GROMACS .gro file of C-alpha atoms in nm:
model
  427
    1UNK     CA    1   0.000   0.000   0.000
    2UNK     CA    2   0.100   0.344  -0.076
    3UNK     CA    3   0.057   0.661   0.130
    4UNK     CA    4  -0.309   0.841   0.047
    5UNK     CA    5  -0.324   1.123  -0.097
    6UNK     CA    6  -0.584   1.299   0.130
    7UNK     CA    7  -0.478   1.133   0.442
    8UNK     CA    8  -0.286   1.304   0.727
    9UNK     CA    9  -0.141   1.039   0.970
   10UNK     CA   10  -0.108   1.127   1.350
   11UNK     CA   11   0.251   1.169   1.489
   12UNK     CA   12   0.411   1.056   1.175
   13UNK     CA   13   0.714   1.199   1.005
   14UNK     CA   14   0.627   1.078   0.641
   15UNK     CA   15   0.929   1.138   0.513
   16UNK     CA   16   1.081   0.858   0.745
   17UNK     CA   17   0.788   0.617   0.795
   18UNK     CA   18   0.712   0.282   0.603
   19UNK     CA   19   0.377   0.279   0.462
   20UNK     CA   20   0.059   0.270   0.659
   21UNK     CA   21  -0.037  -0.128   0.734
   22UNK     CA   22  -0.417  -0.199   0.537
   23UNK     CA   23  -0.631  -0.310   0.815
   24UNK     CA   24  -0.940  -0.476   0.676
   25UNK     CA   25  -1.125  -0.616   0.965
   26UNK     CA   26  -1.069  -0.699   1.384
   27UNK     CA   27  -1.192  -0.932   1.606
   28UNK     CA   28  -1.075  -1.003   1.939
   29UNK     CA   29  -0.725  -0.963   1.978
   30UNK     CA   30  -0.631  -0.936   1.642
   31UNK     CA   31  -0.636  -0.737   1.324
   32UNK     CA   32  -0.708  -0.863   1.001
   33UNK     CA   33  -0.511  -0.703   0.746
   34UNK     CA   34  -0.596  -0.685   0.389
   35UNK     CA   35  -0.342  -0.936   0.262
   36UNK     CA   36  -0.451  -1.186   0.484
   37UNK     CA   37  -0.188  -1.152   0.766
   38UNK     CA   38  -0.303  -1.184   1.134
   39UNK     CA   39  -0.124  -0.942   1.419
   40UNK     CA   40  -0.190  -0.939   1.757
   41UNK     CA   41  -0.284  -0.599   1.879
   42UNK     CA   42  -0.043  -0.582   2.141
   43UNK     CA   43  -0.143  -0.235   2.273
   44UNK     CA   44  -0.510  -0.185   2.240
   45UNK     CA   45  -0.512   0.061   1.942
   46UNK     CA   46  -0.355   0.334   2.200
   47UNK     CA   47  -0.507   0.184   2.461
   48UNK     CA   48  -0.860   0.232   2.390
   49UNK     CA   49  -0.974  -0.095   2.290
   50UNK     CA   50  -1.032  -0.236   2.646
   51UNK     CA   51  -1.217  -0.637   2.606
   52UNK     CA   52  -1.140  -0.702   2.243
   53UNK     CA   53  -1.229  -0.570   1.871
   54UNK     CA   54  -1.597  -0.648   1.753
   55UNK     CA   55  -1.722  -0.689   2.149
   56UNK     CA   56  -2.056  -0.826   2.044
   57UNK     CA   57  -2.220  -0.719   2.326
   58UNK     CA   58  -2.122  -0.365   2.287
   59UNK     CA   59  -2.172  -0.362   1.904
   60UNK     CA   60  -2.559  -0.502   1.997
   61UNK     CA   61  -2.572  -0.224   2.212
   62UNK     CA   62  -2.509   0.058   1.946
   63UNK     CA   63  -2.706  -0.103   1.714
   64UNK     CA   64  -2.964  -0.073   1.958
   65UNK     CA   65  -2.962   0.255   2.060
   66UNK     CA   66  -2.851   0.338   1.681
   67UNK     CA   67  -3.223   0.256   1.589
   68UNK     CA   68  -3.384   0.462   1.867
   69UNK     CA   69  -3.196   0.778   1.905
   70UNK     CA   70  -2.832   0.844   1.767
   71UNK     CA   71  -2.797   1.267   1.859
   72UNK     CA   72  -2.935   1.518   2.031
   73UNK     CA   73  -2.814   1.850   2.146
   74UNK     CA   74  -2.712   1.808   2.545
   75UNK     CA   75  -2.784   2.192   2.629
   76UNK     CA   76  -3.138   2.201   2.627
   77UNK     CA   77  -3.222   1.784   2.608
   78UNK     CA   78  -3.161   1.487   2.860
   79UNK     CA   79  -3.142   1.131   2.769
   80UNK     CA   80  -3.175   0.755   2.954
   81UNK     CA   81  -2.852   0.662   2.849
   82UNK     CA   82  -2.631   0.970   2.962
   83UNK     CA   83  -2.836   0.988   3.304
   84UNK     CA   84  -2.771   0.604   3.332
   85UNK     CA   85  -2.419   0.616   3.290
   86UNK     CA   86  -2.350   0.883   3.515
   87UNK     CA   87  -2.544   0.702   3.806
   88UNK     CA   88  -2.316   0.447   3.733
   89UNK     CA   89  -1.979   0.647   3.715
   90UNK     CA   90  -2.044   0.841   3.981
   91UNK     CA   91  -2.091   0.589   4.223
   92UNK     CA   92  -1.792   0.387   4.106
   93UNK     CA   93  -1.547   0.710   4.166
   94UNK     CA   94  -1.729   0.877   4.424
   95UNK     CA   95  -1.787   1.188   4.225
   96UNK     CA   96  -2.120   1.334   4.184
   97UNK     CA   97  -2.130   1.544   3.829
   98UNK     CA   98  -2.032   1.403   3.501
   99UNK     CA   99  -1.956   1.667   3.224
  100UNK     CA  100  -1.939   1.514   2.895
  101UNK     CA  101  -1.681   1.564   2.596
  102UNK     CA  102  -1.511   1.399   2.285
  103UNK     CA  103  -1.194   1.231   2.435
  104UNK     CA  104  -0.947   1.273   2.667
  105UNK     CA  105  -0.730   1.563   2.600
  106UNK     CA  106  -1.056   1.734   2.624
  107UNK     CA  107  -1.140   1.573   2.962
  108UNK     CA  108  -0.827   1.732   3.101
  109UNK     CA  109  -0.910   2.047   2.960
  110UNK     CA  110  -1.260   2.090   3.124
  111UNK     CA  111  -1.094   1.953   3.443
  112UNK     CA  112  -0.888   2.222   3.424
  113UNK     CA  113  -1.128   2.500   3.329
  114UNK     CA  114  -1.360   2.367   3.596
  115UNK     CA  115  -1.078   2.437   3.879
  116UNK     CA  116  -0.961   2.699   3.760
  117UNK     CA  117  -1.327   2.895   3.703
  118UNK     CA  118  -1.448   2.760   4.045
  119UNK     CA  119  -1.213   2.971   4.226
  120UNK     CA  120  -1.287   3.240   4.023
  121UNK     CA  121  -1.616   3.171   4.129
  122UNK     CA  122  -1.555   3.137   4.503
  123UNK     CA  123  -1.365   3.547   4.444
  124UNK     CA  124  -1.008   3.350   4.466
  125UNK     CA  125  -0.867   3.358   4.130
  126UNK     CA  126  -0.919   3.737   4.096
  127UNK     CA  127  -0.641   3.984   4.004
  128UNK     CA  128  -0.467   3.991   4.303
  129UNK     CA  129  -0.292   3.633   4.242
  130UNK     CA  130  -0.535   3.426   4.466
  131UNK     CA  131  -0.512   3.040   4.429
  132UNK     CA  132  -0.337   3.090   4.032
  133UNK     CA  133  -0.079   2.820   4.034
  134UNK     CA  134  -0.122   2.472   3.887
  135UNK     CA  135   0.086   2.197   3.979
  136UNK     CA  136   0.179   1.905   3.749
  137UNK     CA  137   0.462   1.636   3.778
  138UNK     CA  138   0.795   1.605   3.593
  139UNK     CA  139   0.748   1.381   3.247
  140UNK     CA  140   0.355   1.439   3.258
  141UNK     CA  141   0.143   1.427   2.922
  142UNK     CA  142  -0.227   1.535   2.958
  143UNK     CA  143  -0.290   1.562   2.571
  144UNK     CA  144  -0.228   1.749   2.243
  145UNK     CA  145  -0.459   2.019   2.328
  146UNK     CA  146  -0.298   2.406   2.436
  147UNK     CA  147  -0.469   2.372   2.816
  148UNK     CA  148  -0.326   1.966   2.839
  149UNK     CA  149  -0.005   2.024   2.629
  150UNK     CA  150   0.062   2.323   2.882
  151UNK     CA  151   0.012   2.081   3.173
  152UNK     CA  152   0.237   1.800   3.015
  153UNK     CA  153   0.609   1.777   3.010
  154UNK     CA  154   0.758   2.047   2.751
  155UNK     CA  155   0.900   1.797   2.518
  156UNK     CA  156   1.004   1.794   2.117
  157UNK     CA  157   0.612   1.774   2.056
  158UNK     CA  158   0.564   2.103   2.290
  159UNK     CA  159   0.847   2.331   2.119
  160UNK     CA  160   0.614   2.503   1.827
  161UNK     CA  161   0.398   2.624   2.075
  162UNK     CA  162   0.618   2.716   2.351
  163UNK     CA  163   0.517   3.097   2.332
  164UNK     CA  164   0.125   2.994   2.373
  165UNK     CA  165   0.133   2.769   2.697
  166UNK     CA  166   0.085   2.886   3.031
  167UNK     CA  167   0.347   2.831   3.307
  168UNK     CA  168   0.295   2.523   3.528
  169UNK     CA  169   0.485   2.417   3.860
  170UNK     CA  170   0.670   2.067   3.812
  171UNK     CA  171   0.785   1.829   4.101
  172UNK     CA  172   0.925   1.498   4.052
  173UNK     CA  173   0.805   1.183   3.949
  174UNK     CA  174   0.945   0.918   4.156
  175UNK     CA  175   0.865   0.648   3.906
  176UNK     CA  176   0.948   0.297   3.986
  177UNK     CA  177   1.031  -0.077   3.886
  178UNK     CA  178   1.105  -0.402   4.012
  179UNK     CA  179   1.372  -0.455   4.275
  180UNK     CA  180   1.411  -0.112   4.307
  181UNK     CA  181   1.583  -0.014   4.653
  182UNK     CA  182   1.604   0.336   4.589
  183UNK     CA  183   1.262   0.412   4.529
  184UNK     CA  184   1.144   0.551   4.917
  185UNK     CA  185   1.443   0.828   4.886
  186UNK     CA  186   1.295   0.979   4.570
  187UNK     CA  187   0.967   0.967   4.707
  188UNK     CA  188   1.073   1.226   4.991
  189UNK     CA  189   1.241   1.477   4.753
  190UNK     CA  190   0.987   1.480   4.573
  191UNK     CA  191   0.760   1.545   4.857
  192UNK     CA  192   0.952   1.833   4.980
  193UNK     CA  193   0.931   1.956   4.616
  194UNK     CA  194   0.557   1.945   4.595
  195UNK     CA  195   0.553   2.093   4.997
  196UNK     CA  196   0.770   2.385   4.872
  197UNK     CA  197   0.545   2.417   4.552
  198UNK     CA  198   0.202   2.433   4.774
  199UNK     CA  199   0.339   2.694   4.976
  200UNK     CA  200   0.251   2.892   4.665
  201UNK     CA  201  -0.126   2.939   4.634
  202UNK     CA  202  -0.262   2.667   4.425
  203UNK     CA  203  -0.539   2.622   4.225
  204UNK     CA  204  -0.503   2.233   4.133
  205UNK     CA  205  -0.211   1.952   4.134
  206UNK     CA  206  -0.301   1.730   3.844
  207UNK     CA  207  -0.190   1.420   3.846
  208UNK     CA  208  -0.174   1.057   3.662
  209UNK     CA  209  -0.201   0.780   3.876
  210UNK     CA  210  -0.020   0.486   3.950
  211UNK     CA  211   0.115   0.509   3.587
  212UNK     CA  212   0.234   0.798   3.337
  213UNK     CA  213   0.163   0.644   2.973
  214UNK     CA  214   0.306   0.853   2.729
  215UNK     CA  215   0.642   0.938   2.891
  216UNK     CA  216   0.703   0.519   2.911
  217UNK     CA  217   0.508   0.356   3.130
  218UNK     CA  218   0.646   0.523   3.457
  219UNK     CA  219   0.496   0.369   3.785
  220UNK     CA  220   0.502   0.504   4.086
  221UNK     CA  221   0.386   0.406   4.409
  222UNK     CA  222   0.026   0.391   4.639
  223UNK     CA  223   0.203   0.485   4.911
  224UNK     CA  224   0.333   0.811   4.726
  225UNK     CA  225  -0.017   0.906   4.585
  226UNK     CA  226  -0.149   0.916   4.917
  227UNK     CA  227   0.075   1.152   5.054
  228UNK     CA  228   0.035   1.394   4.725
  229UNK     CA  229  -0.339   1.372   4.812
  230UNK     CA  230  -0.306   1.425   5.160
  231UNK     CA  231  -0.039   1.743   5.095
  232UNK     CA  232  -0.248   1.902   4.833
  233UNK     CA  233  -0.571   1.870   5.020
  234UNK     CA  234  -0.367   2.017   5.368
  235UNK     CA  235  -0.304   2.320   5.109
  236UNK     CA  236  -0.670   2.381   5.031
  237UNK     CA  237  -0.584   2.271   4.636
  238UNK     CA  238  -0.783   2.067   4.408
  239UNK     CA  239  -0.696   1.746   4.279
  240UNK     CA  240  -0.716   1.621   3.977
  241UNK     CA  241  -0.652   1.253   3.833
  242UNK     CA  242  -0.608   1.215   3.436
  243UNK     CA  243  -0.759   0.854   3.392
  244UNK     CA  244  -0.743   0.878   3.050
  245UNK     CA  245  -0.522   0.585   3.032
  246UNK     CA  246  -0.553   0.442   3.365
  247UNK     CA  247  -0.983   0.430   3.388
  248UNK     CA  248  -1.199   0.116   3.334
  249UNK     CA  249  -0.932  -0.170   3.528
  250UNK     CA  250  -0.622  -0.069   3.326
  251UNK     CA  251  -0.449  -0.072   3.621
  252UNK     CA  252  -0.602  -0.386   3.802
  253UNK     CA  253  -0.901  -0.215   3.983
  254UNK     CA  254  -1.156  -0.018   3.785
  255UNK     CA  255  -0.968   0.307   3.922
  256UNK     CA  256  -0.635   0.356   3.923
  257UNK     CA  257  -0.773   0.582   4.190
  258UNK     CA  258  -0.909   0.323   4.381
  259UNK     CA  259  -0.647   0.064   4.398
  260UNK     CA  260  -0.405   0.408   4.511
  261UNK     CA  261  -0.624   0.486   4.814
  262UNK     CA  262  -0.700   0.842   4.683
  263UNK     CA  263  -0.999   1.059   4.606
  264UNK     CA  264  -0.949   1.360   4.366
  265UNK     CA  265  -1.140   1.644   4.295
  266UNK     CA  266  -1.197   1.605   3.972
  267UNK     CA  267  -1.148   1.307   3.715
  268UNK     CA  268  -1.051   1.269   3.323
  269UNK     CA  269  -1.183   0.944   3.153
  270UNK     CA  270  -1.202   0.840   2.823
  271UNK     CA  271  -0.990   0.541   2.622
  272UNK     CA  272  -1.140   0.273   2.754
  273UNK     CA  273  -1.456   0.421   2.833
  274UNK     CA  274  -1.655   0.283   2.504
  275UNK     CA  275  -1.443  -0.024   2.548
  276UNK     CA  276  -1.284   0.145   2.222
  277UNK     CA  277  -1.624   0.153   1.984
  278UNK     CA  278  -1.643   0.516   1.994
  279UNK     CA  279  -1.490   0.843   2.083
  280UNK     CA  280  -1.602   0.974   2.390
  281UNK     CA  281  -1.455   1.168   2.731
  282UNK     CA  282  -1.605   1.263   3.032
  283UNK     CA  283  -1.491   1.482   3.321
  284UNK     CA  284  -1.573   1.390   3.727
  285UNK     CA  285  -1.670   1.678   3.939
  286UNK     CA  286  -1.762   1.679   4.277
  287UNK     CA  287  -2.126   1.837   4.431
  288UNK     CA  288  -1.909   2.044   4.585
  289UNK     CA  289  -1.715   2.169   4.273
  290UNK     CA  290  -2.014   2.182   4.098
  291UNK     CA  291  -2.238   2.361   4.345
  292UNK     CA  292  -2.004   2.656   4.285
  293UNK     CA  293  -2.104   2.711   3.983
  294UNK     CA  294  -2.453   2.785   4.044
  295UNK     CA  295  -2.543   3.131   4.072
  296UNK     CA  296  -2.818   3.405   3.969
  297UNK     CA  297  -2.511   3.578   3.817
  298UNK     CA  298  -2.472   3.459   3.417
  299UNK     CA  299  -2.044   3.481   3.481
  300UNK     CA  300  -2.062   3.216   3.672
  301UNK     CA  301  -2.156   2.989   3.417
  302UNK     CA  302  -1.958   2.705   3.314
  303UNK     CA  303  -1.946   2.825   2.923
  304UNK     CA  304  -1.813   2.457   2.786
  305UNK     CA  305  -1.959   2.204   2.535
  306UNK     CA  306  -1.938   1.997   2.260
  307UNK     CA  307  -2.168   1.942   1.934
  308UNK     CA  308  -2.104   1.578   2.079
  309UNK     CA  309  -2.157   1.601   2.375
  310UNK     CA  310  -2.304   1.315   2.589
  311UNK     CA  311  -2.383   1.132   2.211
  312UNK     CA  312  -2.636   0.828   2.267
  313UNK     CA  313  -2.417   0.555   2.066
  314UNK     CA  314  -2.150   0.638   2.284
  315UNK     CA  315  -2.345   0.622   2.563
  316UNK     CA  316  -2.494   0.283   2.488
  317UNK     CA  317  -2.110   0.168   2.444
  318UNK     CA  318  -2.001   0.285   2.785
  319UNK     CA  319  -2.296   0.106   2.935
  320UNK     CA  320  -2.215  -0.194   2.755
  321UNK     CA  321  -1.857  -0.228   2.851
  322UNK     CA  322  -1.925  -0.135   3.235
  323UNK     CA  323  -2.186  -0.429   3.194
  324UNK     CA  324  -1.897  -0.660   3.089
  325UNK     CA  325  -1.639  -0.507   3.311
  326UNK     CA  326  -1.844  -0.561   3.609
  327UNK     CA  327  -1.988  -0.880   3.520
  328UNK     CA  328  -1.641  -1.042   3.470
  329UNK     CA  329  -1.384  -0.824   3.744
  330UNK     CA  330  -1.161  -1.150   3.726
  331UNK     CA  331  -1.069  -1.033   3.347
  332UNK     CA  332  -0.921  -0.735   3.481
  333UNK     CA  333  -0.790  -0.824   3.870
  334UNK     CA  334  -0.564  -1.129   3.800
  335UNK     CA  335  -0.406  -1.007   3.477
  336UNK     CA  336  -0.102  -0.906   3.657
  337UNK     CA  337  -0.074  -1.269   3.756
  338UNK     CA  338  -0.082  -1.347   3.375
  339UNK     CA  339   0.208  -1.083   3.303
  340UNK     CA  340   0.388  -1.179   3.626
  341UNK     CA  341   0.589  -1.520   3.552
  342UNK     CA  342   0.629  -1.391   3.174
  343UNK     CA  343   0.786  -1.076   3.213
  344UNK     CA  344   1.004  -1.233   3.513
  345UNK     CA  345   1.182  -1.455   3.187
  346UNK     CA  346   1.161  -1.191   2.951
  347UNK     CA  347   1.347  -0.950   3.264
  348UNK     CA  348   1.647  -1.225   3.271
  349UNK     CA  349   1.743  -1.104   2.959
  350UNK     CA  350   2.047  -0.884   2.944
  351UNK     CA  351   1.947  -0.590   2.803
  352UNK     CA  352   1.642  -0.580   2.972
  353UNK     CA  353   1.593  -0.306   3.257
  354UNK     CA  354   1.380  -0.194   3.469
  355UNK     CA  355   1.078  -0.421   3.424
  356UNK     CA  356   0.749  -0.351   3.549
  357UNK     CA  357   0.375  -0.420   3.562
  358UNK     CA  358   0.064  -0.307   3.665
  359UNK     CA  359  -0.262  -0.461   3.601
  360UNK     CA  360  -0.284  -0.523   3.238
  361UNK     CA  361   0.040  -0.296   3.178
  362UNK     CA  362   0.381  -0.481   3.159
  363UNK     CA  363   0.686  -0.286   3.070
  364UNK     CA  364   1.075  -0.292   3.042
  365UNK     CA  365   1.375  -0.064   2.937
  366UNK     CA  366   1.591  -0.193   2.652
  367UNK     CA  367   1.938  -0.102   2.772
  368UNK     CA  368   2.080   0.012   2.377
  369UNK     CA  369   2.155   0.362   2.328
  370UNK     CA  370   2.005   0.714   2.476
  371UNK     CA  371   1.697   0.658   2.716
  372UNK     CA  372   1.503   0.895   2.475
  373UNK     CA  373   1.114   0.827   2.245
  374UNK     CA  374   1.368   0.911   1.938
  375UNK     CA  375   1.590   0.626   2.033
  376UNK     CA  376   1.554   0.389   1.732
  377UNK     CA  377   1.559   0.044   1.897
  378UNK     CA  378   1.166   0.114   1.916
  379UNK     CA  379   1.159   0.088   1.549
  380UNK     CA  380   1.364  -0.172   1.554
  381UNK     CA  381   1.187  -0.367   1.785
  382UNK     CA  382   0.850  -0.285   1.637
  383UNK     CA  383   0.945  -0.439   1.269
  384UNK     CA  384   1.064  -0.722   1.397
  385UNK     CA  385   0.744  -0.796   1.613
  386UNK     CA  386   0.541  -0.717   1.342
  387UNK     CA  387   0.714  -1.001   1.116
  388UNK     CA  388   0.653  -1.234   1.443
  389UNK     CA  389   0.263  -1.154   1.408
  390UNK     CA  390   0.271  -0.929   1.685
  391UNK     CA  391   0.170  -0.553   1.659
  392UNK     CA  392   0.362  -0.298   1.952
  393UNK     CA  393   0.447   0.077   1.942
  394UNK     CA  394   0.785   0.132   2.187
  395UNK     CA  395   0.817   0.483   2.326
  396UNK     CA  396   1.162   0.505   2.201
  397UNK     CA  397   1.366   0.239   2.424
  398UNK     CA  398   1.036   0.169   2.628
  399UNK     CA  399   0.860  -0.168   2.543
  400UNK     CA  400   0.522  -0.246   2.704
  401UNK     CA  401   0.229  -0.450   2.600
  402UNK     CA  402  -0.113  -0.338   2.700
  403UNK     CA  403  -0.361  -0.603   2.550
  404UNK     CA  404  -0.716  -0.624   2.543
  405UNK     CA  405  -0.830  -0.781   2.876
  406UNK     CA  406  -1.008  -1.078   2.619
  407UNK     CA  407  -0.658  -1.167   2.474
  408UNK     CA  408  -0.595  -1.558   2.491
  409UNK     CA  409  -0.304  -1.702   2.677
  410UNK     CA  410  -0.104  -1.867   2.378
  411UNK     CA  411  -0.166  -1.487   2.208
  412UNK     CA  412  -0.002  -1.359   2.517
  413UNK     CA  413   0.271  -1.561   2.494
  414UNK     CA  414   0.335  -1.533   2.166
  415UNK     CA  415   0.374  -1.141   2.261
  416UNK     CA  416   0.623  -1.215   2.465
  417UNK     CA  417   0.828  -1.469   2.277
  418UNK     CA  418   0.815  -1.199   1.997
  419UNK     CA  419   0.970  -0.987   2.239
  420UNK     CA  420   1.228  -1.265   2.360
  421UNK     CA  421   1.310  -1.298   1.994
  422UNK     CA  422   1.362  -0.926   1.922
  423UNK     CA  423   1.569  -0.808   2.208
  424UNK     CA  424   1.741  -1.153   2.095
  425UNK     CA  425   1.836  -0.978   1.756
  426UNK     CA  426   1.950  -0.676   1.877
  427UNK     CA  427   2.173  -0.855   2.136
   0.00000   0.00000   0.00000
């Protein structure tokens, strides 16, 4: 196949790139590419494809809903499904208001407009300085959007727009891996970084938990998120958790939240919310948060929306894949267990580093050059994966797989002996 010559491919450098794979169909775990070949998808199509490709319970459900009501404008219309699923999200994070939007760069950025208006609101974001800091951590992506890329680490994909993002606190990251004795001493700097930062008068500390995607599959601690939440709440800030990637038992509870110990402000979900059918975000709030915003006075007004917003299909989805998630928790609470004894092999590999796992996340350093996403054993790695029937995307010298939770065990270990057999080569 040759490049098209309408298409625009995201975060690809044509000009270095092989051409785009034909996909022609997907079930399950695997794609179906228009020659005939078979690859396991290996991450989840970015992560968003949560129990498998063609899920026919959720694909019944759009076509249900598809037949009965497939838009409506939110602003002056409600709708079964959208008040259904945000009974059902709110009592599974503990946060009363769901705001709707189109995916999850846009979920951070009404997060952020939320806590940043609702002290306006309360008369403490005024001119005089009030509670106009935001707080982010060291290697943190949020999104492509100006409000998330502002919040995210200032990286090569950052530079163009330097001049048009605001000015964000960073503390450290102390990110972690297996066997790691070092861990507990990073944890305190970067404790007394964020103490020093609060001092400050802060509007919100946003946050990934448990796991920072983008910037490869960082881990930290419980034990560290729960003193960030207890610090930032001792300062009077708001907290907010990007569960873009980390929502709907990504992380081996339904929450990465939840399995932390912590309860934020204000939550970002989308990926995995459709179980990967279609695009969709949503933002947490709680009463509290959301209570501030109602007023006689038209300023106070949260002045947000979407022409998509709270879309019926992709409501239907969301209900369909929280029906599957919660019929079947086992799918996503023992997958560690699955990773566990593989990745332990895979780690006695020489130029394997750093391994790691969480939930349905395993992930290792390949110890071959700069520690950088431009680092080419990625590529490397990728083709020869790809020629083993396996589909991955390395950030740079970061490997992970992140399958769908309905992947079989002889696919899952034939992701890791395609791993085995690359790291193999470039020994």
């Amino acid at each position: 196949m040759s490049w098209h010559p309408h298409l625009w491919h995201p975060t690809t450098q044509v000009a270095t790139s092989p051409e785009p794979l034909q996909v022609h169909s997907a079930r399950g775990s695997e794609l179906v590419l228009a020659d005939g070949r078979r690859l396991i998808d290996a991450i989840s199509s970015w992560w968003v494809t949560l129990h498998g490709h063609a899920e026919p319970a959720i694909a019944a459900a759009i076509a249900r809903q598809a037949q009965q009501l497939e838009q409506v404008i939110f602003t002056n219309f409600s709708h079964a499904p959208a008040e259904q699923l945000a009974t059902r999200i709110s009592a599974l994070t503990g946060l009363e208001r769901l705001f709707f939007s189109d995916n999850g760069s846009t979920a951070v950025e009404v997060a952020l407009k939320i806590a940043w208006q609702w002290w306006r609101n309360q008369g403490s974001g005024d001119a005089a300085g009030l509670r106009r800091q935001v707080i982010a951590f060291e290697g943190a992506y949020h999104g492509d959007t100006f409000g998330a890329m502002a919040l995210g680490e200032r990286s090569l994909f950052t530079d163009p727009y330097e001049p048009l993002l605001f000015a964000v606190a960073r503390v450290a990251w102390p990110h972690s891996h297996w066997g790691d004795d070092a861990v507990e001493q990073r944890e305190h700097h970067a404790l007394r970084q964020l103490e020093r930062a609060l001092e400050t008068p802060t509007a919100a500390v946003i946050l990934e938990p448990l796991i920072q995607g983008a910037s490869g599959m960082r881990v930290v601690r419980p034990a560290f998120l729960r003193a960030v939440a207890e610090r930032v709440k001792a300062a009077g800030a708001l907290l907010i958790a990007d569960e873009v990637f980390t929502g709907f038992g990504r992380t081996g509870d339904l929450f990465a939240c939840r399995r932390a110990g912590i309860q934020p402000d204000l939550m970002a979900l989308s990926k995995g919310l459709t179980g990967g059918f279609l695009p969709m975000g949503v933002t947490m709030a709680s009463e509290r948060l959301y209570q501030g915003f109602i007023s006689e006075r038209p300023e106070a007004t949260f002045f947000h929306g979407h022409s998509f917003t709270a879309n019926p299909l992709g409501c239907a989805a969301a209900l369909a894949s929280l029906d599957l998630l919660q019929a079947h928790p086992e799918r996503f609470q023992q997958f560690e267990l699955r990773h566990t004894p593989l990745l332990e092999e895979l780690a006695q590999h020489p130029l394997v580093r750093r391994p790691r796992c969480v939930g349905t996340m395993a992930a290792f350093d390949v110890e071959a050059g700069e520690a950088s996403y431009l680092n080419p054993v990625g590529k490397q790695i990728q083709r020869h994966c790809l020629e083993q029937g396996v589909y991955l995307r390395p950030l740079g010298n970061v490997v992970y797989l992140l399958p769908p939770l309905g992947i079989s065990t002889p696919q899952l270990e034939q992701c890791y002996g395609a791993l085995r057999s690359a790291v193999d080569a470039l020994a």
